[in-house]
Short mmCIF file of C-alpha atoms and ligand atoms in Angstrom, two decimals:
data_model
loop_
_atom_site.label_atom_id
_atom_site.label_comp_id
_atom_site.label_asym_id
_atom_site.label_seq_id
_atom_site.Cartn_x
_atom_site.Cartn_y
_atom_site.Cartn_z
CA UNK A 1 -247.88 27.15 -87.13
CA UNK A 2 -247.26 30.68 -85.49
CA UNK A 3 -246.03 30.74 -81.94
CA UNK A 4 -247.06 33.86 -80.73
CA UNK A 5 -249.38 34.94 -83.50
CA UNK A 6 -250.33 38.35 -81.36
CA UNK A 7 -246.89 39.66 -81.76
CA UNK A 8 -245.90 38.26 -84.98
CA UNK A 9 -248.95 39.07 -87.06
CA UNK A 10 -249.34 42.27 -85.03
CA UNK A 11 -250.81 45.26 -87.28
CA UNK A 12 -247.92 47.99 -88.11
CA UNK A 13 -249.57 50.80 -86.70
CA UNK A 14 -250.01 48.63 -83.25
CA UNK A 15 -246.47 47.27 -83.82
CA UNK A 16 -244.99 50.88 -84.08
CA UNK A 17 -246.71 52.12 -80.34
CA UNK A 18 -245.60 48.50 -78.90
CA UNK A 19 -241.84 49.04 -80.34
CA UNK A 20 -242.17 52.94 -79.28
CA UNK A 21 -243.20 52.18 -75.90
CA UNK A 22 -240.61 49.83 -75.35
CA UNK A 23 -237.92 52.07 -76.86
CA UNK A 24 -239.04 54.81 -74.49
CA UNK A 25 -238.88 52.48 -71.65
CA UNK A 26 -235.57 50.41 -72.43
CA UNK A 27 -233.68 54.40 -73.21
CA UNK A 28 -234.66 55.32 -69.84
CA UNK A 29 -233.58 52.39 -67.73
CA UNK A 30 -230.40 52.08 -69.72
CA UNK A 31 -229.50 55.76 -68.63
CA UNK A 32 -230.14 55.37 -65.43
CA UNK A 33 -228.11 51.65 -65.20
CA UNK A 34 -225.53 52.13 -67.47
CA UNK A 35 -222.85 54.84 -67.50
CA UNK A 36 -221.76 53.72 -70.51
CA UNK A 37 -224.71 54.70 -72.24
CA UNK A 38 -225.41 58.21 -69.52
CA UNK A 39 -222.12 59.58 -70.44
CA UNK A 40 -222.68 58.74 -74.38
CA UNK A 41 -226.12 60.29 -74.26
CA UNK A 42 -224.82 63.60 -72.22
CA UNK A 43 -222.38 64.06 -74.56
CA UNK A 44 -225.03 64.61 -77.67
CA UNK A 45 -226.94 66.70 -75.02
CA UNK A 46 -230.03 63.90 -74.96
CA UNK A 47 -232.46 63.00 -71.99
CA UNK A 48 -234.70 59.91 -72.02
CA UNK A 49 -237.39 62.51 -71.82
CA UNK A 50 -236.66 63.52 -75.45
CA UNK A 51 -237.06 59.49 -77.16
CA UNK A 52 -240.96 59.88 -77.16
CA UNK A 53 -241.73 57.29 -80.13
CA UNK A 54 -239.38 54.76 -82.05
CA UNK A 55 -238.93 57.65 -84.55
CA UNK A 56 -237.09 59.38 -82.56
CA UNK A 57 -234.32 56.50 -82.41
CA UNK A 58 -232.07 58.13 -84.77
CA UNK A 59 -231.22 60.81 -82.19
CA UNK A 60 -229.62 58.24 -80.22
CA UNK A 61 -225.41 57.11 -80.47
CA UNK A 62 -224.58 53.67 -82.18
CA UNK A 63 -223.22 51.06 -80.26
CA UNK A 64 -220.10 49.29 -82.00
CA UNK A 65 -217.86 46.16 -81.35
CA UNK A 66 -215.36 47.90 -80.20
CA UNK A 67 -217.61 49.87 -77.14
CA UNK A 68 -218.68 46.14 -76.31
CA UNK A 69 -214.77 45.33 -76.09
CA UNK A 70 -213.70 48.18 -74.53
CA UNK A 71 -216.45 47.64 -72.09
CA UNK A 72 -215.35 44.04 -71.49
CA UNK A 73 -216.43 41.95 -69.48
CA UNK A 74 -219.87 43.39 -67.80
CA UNK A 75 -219.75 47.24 -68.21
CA UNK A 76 -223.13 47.17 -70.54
CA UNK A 77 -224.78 45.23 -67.48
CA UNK A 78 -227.57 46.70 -66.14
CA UNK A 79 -228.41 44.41 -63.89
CA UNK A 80 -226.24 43.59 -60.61
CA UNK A 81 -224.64 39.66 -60.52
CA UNK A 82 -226.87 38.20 -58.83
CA UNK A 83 -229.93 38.39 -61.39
CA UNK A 84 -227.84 36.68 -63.80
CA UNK A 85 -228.19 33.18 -64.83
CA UNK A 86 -225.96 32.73 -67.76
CA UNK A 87 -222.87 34.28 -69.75
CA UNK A 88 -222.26 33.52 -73.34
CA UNK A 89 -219.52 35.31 -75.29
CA UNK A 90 -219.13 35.16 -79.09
CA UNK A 91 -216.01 33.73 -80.74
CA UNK A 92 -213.99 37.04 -81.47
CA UNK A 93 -211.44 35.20 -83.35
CA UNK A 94 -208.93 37.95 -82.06
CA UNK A 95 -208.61 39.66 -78.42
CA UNK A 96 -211.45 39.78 -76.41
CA UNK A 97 -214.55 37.96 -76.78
CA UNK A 98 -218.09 40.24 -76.95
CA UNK A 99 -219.54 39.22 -73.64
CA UNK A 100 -223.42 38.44 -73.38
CA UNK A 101 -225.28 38.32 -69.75
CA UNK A 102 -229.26 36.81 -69.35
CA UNK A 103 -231.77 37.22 -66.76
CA UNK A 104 -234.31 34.54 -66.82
CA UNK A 105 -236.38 36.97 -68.39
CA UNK A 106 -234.09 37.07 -71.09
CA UNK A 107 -233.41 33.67 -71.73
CA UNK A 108 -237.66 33.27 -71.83
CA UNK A 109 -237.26 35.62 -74.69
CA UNK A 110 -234.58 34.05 -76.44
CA UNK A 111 -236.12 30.92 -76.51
CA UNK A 112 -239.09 32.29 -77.73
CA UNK A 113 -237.57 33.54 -80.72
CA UNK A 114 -235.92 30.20 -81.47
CA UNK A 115 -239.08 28.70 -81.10
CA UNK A 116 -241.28 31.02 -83.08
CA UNK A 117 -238.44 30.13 -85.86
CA UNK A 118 -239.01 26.56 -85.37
CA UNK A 119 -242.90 27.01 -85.23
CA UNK A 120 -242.44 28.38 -88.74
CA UNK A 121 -241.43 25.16 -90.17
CA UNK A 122 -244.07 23.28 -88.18
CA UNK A 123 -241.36 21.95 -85.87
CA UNK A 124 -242.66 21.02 -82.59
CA UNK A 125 -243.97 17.71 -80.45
CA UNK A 126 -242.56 14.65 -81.54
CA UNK A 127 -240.00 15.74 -83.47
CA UNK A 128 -236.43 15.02 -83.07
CA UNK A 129 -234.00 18.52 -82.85
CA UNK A 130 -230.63 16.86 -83.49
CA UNK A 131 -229.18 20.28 -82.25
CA UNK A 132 -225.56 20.14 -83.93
CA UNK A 133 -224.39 23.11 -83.28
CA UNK A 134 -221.47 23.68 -80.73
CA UNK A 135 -222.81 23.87 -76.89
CA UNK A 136 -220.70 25.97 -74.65
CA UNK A 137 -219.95 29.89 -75.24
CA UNK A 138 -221.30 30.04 -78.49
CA UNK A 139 -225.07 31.05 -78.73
CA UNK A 140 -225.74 28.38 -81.45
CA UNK A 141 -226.18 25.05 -79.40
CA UNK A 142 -227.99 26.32 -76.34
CA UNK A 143 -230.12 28.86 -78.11
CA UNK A 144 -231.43 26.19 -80.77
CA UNK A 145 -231.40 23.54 -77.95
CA UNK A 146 -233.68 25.64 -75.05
CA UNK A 147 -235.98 26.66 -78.23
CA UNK A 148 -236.12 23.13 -79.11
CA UNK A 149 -237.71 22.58 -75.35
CA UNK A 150 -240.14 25.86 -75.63
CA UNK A 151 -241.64 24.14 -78.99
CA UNK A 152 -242.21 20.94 -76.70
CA UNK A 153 -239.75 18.97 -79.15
CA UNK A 154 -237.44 16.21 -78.17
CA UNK A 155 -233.67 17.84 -78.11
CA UNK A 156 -231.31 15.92 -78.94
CA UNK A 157 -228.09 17.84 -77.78
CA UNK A 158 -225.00 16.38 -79.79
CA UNK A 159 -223.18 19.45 -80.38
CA UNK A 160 -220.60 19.84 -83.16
CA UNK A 161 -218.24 17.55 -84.70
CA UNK A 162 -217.80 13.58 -83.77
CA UNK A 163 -219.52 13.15 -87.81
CA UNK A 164 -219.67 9.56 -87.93
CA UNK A 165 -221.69 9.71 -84.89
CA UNK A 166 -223.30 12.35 -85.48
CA UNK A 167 -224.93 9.82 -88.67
CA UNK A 168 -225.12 7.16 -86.87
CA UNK A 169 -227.40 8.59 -84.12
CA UNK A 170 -229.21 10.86 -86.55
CA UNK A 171 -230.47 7.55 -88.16
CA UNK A 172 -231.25 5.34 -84.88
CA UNK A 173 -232.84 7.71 -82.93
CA UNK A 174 -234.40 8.65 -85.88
CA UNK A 175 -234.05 12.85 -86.26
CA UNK A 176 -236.11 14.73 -87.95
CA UNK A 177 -234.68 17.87 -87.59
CA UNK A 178 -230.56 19.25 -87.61
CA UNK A 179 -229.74 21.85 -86.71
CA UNK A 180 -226.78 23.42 -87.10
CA UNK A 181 -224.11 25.82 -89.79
CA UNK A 182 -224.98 25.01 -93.60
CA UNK A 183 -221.37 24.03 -93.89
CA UNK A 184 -221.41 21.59 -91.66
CA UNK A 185 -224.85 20.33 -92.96
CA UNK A 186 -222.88 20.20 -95.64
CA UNK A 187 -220.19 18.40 -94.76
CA UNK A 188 -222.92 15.81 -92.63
CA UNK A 189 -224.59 15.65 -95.67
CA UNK A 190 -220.99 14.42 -97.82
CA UNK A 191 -220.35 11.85 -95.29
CA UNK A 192 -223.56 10.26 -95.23
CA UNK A 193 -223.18 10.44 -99.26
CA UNK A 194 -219.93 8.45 -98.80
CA UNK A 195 -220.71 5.99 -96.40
CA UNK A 196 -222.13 1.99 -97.58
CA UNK A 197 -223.57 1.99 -93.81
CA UNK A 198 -226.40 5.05 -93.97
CA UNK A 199 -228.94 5.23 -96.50
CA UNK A 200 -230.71 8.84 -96.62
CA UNK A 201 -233.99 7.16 -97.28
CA UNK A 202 -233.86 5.43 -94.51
CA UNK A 203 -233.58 8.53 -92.33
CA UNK A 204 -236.32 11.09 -91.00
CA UNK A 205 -234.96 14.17 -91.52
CA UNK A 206 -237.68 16.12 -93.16
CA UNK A 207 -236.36 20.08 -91.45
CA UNK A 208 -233.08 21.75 -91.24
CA UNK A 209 -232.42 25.44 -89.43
CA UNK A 210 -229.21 26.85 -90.99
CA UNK A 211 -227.27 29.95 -89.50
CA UNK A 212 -224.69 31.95 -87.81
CA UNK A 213 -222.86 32.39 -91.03
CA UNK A 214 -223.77 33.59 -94.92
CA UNK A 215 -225.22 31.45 -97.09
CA UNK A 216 -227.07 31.09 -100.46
CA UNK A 217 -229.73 29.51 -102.68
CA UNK A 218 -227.59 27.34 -104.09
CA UNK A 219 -226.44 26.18 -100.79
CA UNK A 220 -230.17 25.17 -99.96
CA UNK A 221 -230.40 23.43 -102.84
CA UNK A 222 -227.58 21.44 -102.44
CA UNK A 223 -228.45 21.07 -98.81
CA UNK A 224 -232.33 19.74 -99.02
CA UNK A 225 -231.43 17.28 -102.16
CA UNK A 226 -228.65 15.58 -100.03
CA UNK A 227 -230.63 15.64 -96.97
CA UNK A 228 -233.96 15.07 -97.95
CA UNK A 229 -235.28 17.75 -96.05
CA UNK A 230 -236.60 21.82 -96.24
CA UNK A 231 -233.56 24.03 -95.46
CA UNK A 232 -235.00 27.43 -93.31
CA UNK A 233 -232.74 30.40 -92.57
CA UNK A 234 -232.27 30.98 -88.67
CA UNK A 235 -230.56 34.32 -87.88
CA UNK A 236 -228.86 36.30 -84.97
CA UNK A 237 -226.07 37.45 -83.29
CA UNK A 238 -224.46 37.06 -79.15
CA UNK A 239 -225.33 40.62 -78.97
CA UNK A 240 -228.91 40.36 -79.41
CA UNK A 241 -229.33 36.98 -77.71
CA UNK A 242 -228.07 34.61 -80.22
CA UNK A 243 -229.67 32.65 -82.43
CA UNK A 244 -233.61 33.41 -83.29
CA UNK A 245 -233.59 37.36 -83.96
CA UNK A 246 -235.43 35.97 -86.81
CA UNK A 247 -236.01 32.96 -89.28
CA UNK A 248 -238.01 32.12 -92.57
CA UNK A 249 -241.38 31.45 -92.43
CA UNK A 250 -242.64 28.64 -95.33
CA UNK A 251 -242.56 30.94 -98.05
CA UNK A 252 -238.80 31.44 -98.01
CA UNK A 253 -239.21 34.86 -99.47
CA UNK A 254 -236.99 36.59 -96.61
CA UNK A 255 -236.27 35.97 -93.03
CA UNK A 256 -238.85 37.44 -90.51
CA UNK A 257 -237.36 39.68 -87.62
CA UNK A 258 -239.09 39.25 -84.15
CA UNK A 259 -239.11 42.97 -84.19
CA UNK A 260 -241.28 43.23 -80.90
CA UNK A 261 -238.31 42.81 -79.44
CA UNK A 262 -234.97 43.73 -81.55
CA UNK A 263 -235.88 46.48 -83.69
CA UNK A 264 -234.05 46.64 -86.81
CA UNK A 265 -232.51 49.97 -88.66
CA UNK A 266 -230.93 49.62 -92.24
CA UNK A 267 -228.08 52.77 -92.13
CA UNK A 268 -225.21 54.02 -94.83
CA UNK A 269 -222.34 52.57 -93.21
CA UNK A 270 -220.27 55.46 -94.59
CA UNK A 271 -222.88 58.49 -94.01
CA UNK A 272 -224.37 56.68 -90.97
CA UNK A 273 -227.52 57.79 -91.84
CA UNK A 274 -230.80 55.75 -92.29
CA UNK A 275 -231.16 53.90 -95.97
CA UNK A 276 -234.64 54.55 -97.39
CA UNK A 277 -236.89 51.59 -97.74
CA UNK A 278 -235.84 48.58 -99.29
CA UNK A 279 -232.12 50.05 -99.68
CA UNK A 280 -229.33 47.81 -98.78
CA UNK A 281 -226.97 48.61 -95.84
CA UNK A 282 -225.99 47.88 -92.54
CA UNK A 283 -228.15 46.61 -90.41
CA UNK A 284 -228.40 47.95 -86.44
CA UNK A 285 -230.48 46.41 -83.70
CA UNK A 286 -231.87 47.66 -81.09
CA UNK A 287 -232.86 45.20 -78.26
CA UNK A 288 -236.17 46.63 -76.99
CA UNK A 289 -236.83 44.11 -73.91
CA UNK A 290 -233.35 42.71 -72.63
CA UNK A 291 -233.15 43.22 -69.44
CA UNK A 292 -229.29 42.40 -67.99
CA UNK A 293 -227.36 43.66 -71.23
CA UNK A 294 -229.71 45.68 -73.59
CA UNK A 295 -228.08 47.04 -76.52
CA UNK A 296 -228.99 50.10 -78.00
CA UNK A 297 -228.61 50.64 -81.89
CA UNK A 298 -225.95 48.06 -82.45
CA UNK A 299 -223.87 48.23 -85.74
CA UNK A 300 -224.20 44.68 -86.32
CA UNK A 301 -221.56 44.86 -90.02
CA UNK A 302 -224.20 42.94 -91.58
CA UNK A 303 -225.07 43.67 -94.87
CA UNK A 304 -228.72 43.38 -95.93
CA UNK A 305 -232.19 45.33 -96.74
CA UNK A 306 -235.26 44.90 -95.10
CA UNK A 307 -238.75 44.23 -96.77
CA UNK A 308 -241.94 45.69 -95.13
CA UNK A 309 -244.28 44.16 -97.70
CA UNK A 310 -246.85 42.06 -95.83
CA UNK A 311 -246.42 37.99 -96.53
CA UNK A 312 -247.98 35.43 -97.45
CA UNK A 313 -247.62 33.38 -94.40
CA UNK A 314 -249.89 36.21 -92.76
CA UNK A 315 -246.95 37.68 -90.28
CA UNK A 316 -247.10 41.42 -90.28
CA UNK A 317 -243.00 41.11 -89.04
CA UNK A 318 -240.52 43.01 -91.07
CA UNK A 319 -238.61 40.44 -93.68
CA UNK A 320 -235.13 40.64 -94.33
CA UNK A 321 -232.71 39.82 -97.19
CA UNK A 322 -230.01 37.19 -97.52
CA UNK A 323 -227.83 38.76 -95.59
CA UNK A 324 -224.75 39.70 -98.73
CA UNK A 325 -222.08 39.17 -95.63
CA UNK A 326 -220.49 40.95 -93.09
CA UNK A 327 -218.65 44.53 -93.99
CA UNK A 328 -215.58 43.50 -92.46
CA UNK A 329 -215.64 39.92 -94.42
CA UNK A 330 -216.14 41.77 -97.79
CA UNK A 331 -212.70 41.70 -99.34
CA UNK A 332 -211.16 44.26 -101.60
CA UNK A 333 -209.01 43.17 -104.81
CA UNK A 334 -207.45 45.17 -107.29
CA UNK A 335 -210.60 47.97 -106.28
CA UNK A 336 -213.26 45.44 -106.38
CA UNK A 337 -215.65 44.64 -104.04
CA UNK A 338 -215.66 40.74 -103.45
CA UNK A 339 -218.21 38.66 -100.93
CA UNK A 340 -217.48 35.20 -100.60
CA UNK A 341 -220.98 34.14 -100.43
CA UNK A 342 -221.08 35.63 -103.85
CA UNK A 343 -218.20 33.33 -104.73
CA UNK A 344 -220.35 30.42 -103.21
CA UNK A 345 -223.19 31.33 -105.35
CA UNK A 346 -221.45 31.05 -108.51
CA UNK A 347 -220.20 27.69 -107.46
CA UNK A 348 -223.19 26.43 -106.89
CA UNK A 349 -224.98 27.50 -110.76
CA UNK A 350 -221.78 24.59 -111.85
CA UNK A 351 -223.07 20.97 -111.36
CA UNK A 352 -220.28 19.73 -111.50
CA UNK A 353 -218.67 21.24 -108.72
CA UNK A 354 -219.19 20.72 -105.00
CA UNK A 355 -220.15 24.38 -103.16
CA UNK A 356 -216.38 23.82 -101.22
CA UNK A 357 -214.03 26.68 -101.86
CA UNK A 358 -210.95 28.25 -100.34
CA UNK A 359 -209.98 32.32 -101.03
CA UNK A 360 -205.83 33.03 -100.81
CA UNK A 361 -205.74 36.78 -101.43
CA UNK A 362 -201.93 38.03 -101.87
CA UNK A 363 -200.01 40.73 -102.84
CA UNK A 364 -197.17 40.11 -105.40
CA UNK A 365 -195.47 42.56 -107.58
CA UNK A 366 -197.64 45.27 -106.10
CA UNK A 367 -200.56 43.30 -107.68
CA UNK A 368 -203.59 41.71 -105.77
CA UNK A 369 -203.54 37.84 -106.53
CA UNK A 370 -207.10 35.72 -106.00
CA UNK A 371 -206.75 32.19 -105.82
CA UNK A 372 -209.93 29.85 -105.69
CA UNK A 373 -209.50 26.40 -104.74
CA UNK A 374 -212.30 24.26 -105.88
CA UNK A 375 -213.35 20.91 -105.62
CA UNK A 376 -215.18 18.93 -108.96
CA UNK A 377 -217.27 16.43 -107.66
CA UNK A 378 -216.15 12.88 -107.58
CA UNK A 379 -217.82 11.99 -110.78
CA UNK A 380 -216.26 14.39 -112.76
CA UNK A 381 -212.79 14.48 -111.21
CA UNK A 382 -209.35 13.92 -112.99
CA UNK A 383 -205.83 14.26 -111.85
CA UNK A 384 -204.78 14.91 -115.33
CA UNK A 385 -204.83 18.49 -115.60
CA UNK A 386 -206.05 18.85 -119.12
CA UNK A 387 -208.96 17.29 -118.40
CA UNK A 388 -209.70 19.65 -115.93
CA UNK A 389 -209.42 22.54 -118.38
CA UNK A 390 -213.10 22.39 -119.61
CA UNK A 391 -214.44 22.65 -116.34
CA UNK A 392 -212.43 25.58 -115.60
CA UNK A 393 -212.93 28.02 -118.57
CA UNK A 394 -216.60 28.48 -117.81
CA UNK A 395 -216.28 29.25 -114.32
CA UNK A 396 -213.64 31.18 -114.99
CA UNK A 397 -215.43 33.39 -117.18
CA UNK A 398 -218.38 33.23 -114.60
CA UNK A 399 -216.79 34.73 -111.87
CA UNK A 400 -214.84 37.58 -114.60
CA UNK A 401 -218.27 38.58 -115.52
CA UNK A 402 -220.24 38.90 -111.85
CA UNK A 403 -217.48 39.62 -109.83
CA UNK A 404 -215.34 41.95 -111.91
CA UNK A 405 -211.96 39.58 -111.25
CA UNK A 406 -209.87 37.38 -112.97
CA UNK A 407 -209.49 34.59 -110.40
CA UNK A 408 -206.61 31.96 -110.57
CA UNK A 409 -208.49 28.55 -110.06
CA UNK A 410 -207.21 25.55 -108.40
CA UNK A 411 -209.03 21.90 -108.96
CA UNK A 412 -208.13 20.27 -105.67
CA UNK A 413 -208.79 16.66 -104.84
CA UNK A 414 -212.55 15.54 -103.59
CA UNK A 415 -212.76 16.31 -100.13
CA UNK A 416 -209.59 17.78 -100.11
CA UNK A 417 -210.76 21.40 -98.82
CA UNK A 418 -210.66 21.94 -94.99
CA UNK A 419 -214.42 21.44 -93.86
CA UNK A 420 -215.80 22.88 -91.14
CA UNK A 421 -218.03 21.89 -88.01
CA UNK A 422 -218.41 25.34 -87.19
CA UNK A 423 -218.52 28.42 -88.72
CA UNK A 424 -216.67 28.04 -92.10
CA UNK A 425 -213.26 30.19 -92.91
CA UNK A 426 -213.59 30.55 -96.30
CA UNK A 427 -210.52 33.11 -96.97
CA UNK A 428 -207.31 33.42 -96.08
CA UNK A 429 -205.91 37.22 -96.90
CA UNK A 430 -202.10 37.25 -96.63
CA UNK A 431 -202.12 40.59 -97.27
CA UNK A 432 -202.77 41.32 -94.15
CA UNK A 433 -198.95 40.25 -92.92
CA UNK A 434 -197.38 42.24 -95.47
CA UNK A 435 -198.89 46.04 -94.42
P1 ADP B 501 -219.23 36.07 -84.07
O1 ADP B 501 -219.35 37.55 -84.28
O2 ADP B 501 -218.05 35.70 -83.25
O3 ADP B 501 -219.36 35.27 -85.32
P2 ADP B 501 -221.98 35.36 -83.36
O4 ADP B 501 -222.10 33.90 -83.22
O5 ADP B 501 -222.76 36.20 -82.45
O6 ADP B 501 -220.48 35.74 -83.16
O7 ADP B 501 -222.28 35.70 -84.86
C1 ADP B 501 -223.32 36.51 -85.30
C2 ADP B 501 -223.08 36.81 -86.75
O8 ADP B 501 -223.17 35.63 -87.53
C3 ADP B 501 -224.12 37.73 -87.35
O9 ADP B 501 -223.85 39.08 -87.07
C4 ADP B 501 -223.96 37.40 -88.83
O10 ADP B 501 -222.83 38.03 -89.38
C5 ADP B 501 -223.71 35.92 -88.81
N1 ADP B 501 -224.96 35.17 -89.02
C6 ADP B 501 -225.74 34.59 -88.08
N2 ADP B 501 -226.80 33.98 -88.65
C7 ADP B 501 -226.70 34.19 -89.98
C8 ADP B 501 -227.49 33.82 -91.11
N3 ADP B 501 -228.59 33.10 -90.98
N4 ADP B 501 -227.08 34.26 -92.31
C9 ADP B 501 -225.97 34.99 -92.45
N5 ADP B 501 -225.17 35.35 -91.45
C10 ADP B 501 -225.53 34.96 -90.22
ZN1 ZN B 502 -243.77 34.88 -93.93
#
C-alpha cells in the first residue's frame, strides 16, 4: 500500500519544482528567523533572493553537529516557545545532546513518514505495532509509536528492555509487528530461541522495522528466520525528525527517501563538493517543510549513495544504499579503513557463528592491535580451544582478505557478548586514552 501515493510516486520533473519551491520558501523564512543561519549566509555574501530552484542549494553553508551544539539548546528555533509541542534530543554519548523542537505541523509530518514506511510493508488496521524501541528523548519509540496511530494500527508501546516480557506479551496479545534496533531484534529473537515457554510458531509476527543504527543482509537473514517475519529498513536521524526520513518499500532494493520533504545531497566529505550520481559519500539533508527547527544542508556523517533509478514498487522517491556507517564510526588500523558493519557482514556468511561481535582496538609497541570477540553458536561451541581452531582459520582468512587486517579472534562463551536493547556499541578503541 502507498500512503500518500501523490508525493511518493510524484514524477521527477514535478518533484524537482515541489522540492525547489519549498527550498526557496524554507531559505527565506530561515533568514529572516534564525540568526544563526542570517549571519552564516551574509558571510558568503547570499540573499534568499538568489536560491531560485533546488539547484541552486549548493550555494548555501553546511550545517554540522557541532553548529547544532554550539547552538544548544534552541538557537536553530524559528519558532517562539509557545508553538512548540515537543522536545526530543538525540543521545550524544558525550557533552551536549543535539536538541530537536516540533510544531504540530511537524509532528503531522513526522508521523507521516513513519507511516508511509509502515504502509510499505502493508502495515496498518489490525495489526499489532509492538513498538520496542526506547520512549522518552530518543526519536525511536515515539516516532514509530505516533506512525503506528497515523496507519490506524494498534500500538502497543512497550519500549526497550524488560525481554522476558517483552516475549511474553508479544505472544498473548498476539503482535504482529516489532519494532525496534536489529540488535535488539536480535537479542528478542535469542531469548525466545532459548526459552521452553514461547514457541515462534505460535506467534504472529509476520513484519519487523529495523533502524537507528547500521545493519546488513546477513543481519536480515538472521533476523526474519528467527522471527518468522519480513525485516524492512526504517531510517532517520533527531535532526530531521527522527525515525521515517525513509524506509524500504517490498522490493528491498534500497530505502526510499520522503524527499518532498528532506531533500537529500550525496557530497565528498573531504572536497565538500557534490558526488556525481550513484557515487558514495556523505549524505546531507535538507529539511524542506519543518517548521520550529528546519535544518538546512545537514552533514549527517552517514555514509551511503543514492539511486535515482525508478522502482519496481512504482515510487518515483530517490532510493538509498545500506548506509556503509557513520564517518566518525569508521575506524582506522594500521592505515586501513575498517566499518564494523563490514565486520558484521562477514560474520554473518559463517553459519556457525552468531552475528554478536565485540572490536578492542589498541595500541601496543607502536602497533595497532584488532581484537574480535565472537560467539560460535551453541551447537558448535567448545571450551577446548583446539577445537575451536577450525572455526577460526576461515574467518580469519575472511576478514584478511575483505578487510585488509589480520584480526586477533576471540571465541567467547554463547551469549557471553554484552547485548544491547538499544543502539549496539560494537567497538571499544583504547587508543583513544593513550593520544
Ligand atoms: P544519535 O546521533 O545520538 O545516534 P539519532 O537517534 O538521531 O541520534 O541517530 C541517527 C543516526 O542513526 C543516523 O544518522 C544514522 O547514523 C543512524 N541510523 C538511523 N537509522 C539507520 C538505519 N536504518 N541504518 C543505518 N543507520 C541508521
Ligand atoms: Zn520501491
Amino acid at each position: 500500500m502507498i500512503f500518500n501515493p501523490k508525493m511518493e510516486c510524484m514524477p521527477r520533473e514535478d518533484m524537482h519544482k515541489l522540492q525547489s519551491e519549498r527550498l526557496c520558501k524554507i531559505v527565506k523564512y530561515c533568514y529572516e528567523r534564525v540568526p544563526f543561519y542570517k549571519k552564516k549566509m551574509d558571510r558568503l555574501g547570499l540573499s534568499p533572493d538568489d536560491i531560485k530552484s533546488i539547484d541552486d542549494i549548493v550555494k548555501l553553508p553546511f550545517t554540522t553537529k557541532t553548529d547544532l551544539r554550539d547552538e544548544y539548546p534552541f538557537g536553530l528555533q524559528a519558532v517562539p516557545m509557545s508553538e512548540v509541542r515537543r522536545i526530543h534530543a538525540s543521545s550524544g554519548t558525550t557533552g551536549k545532546p543535539v536538541v530537536a523542537t516540533y510544531t504540530d505541523h511537524d509532528i503531522e509530518m513526522w508521523s507521516e513518514g513513519v507511516a508511509r514506511v509502515m504502509s510499505c510493508a502493508n502495515v496498518g488496521k489490525g495489526d499489532v505495532i509492538q513498538v520496542s524501541y526506547g520512549y522518552g528523548l530518543f526519536t525511536g519509540g515515539l516516532g514509530a509509536h505516533d506512525g503506528a496511530n497515523k496507519v490506524g494500527a494498534i500500538q502497543l508501546p512497550t519500549s526497550a528492555g524488560n525481554s522476558e516480557k517483552q516475549i511474553m506479551l508479544m505472544q498473548d496479545f498476539g503482535s504482529t509487528v516489532l519494532a525496534c534496533t536489529p540488535s535488539y531484534a536480535l537479542h528478542l529473537a535469542e531469548r525466545i530461541e532459548q526459552s521452553d515457554k514461547v514457541d515462534i510458531n505460535n506467534m504472529k509476527l509476520r513484519v519487523g522495522f529495523f533502524g537507528a543504527e547500521p545493519w546488513t543482509e546477513g543481519m536480515r537473514k538472521e533476523l526474519e528466520s528467527k522471527l518468522h517475519i519480513k525485516a524492512f529498513d526504517i531510517y532517520g536521524l533527531t535532526e530531521m525528525s527522527g525515525p521515517g526520513v525513509g524506509g524500504e518499500c517490498e522490493e528491498q532494493n534500497g530505502t526510499h527517501l520522503w524527499e518532498d520533504m528532506f531533500y537529500p545531497e550525496i557530497i565528498n566529505p573531504d572536497t565538500l563538493e557534490p558526488c556525481a550520481h550513484g557515487e558514495f559519500g556523505e549524505l546531507v539533508f535538507t529539511s524542506l517543510c519543518k517548521e520550529a527547527m528546519p535544518i538546512i544542508r545537514y552533514r549527517t556523517r552517514d555514509l551511503t549513495r543514492l539511486i535515482y533509478e525508478p522502482c519496481k514498487c512504482g515510487r518515483t522517491a530517490v532510493r538509498m544504499d545500506k548506509i556503509l556507517g557513520r564517518s566518525d564510526d569508521m575506524l582506522i588500523v594500521r592505515g586501513v579503513n575498517v566499518f564494523p558493519s563490514t565486520i558484521e557482514a562477514i560474520l554473518t556468511e559463517f553459519p556457525v557463528f552468531t552475528p554478536q561481535y565485540f572490536i578492542t582496538v589498541d595500541r601496543k609497541n607502536n602497533e595497532d592491535m584488532f581484537d574480535l570477540d565472537v560467539e560460535l553458536r551453541n551447537e558448535f561451541f567448545s571450551p577446548n580451544p583446539s577445537k575451536q581452531m577450525p572455526f577460526i582459520k576461515p574467518l580469519y582468512d575472511r576478514i584478511v582478505s575483505v578487510v585488509g587486517i589480520k584480526p586477533n579472534i576471540h571465541i567467547k562463551e554463547p551469549n557471553s557478548i554484552a547485548r544491547s536493547i538499544g543502539k549496539a556499541k560494537h567497538v571499544n578503541d583504547k587508543r583513544n586514552f593513550h593520544r
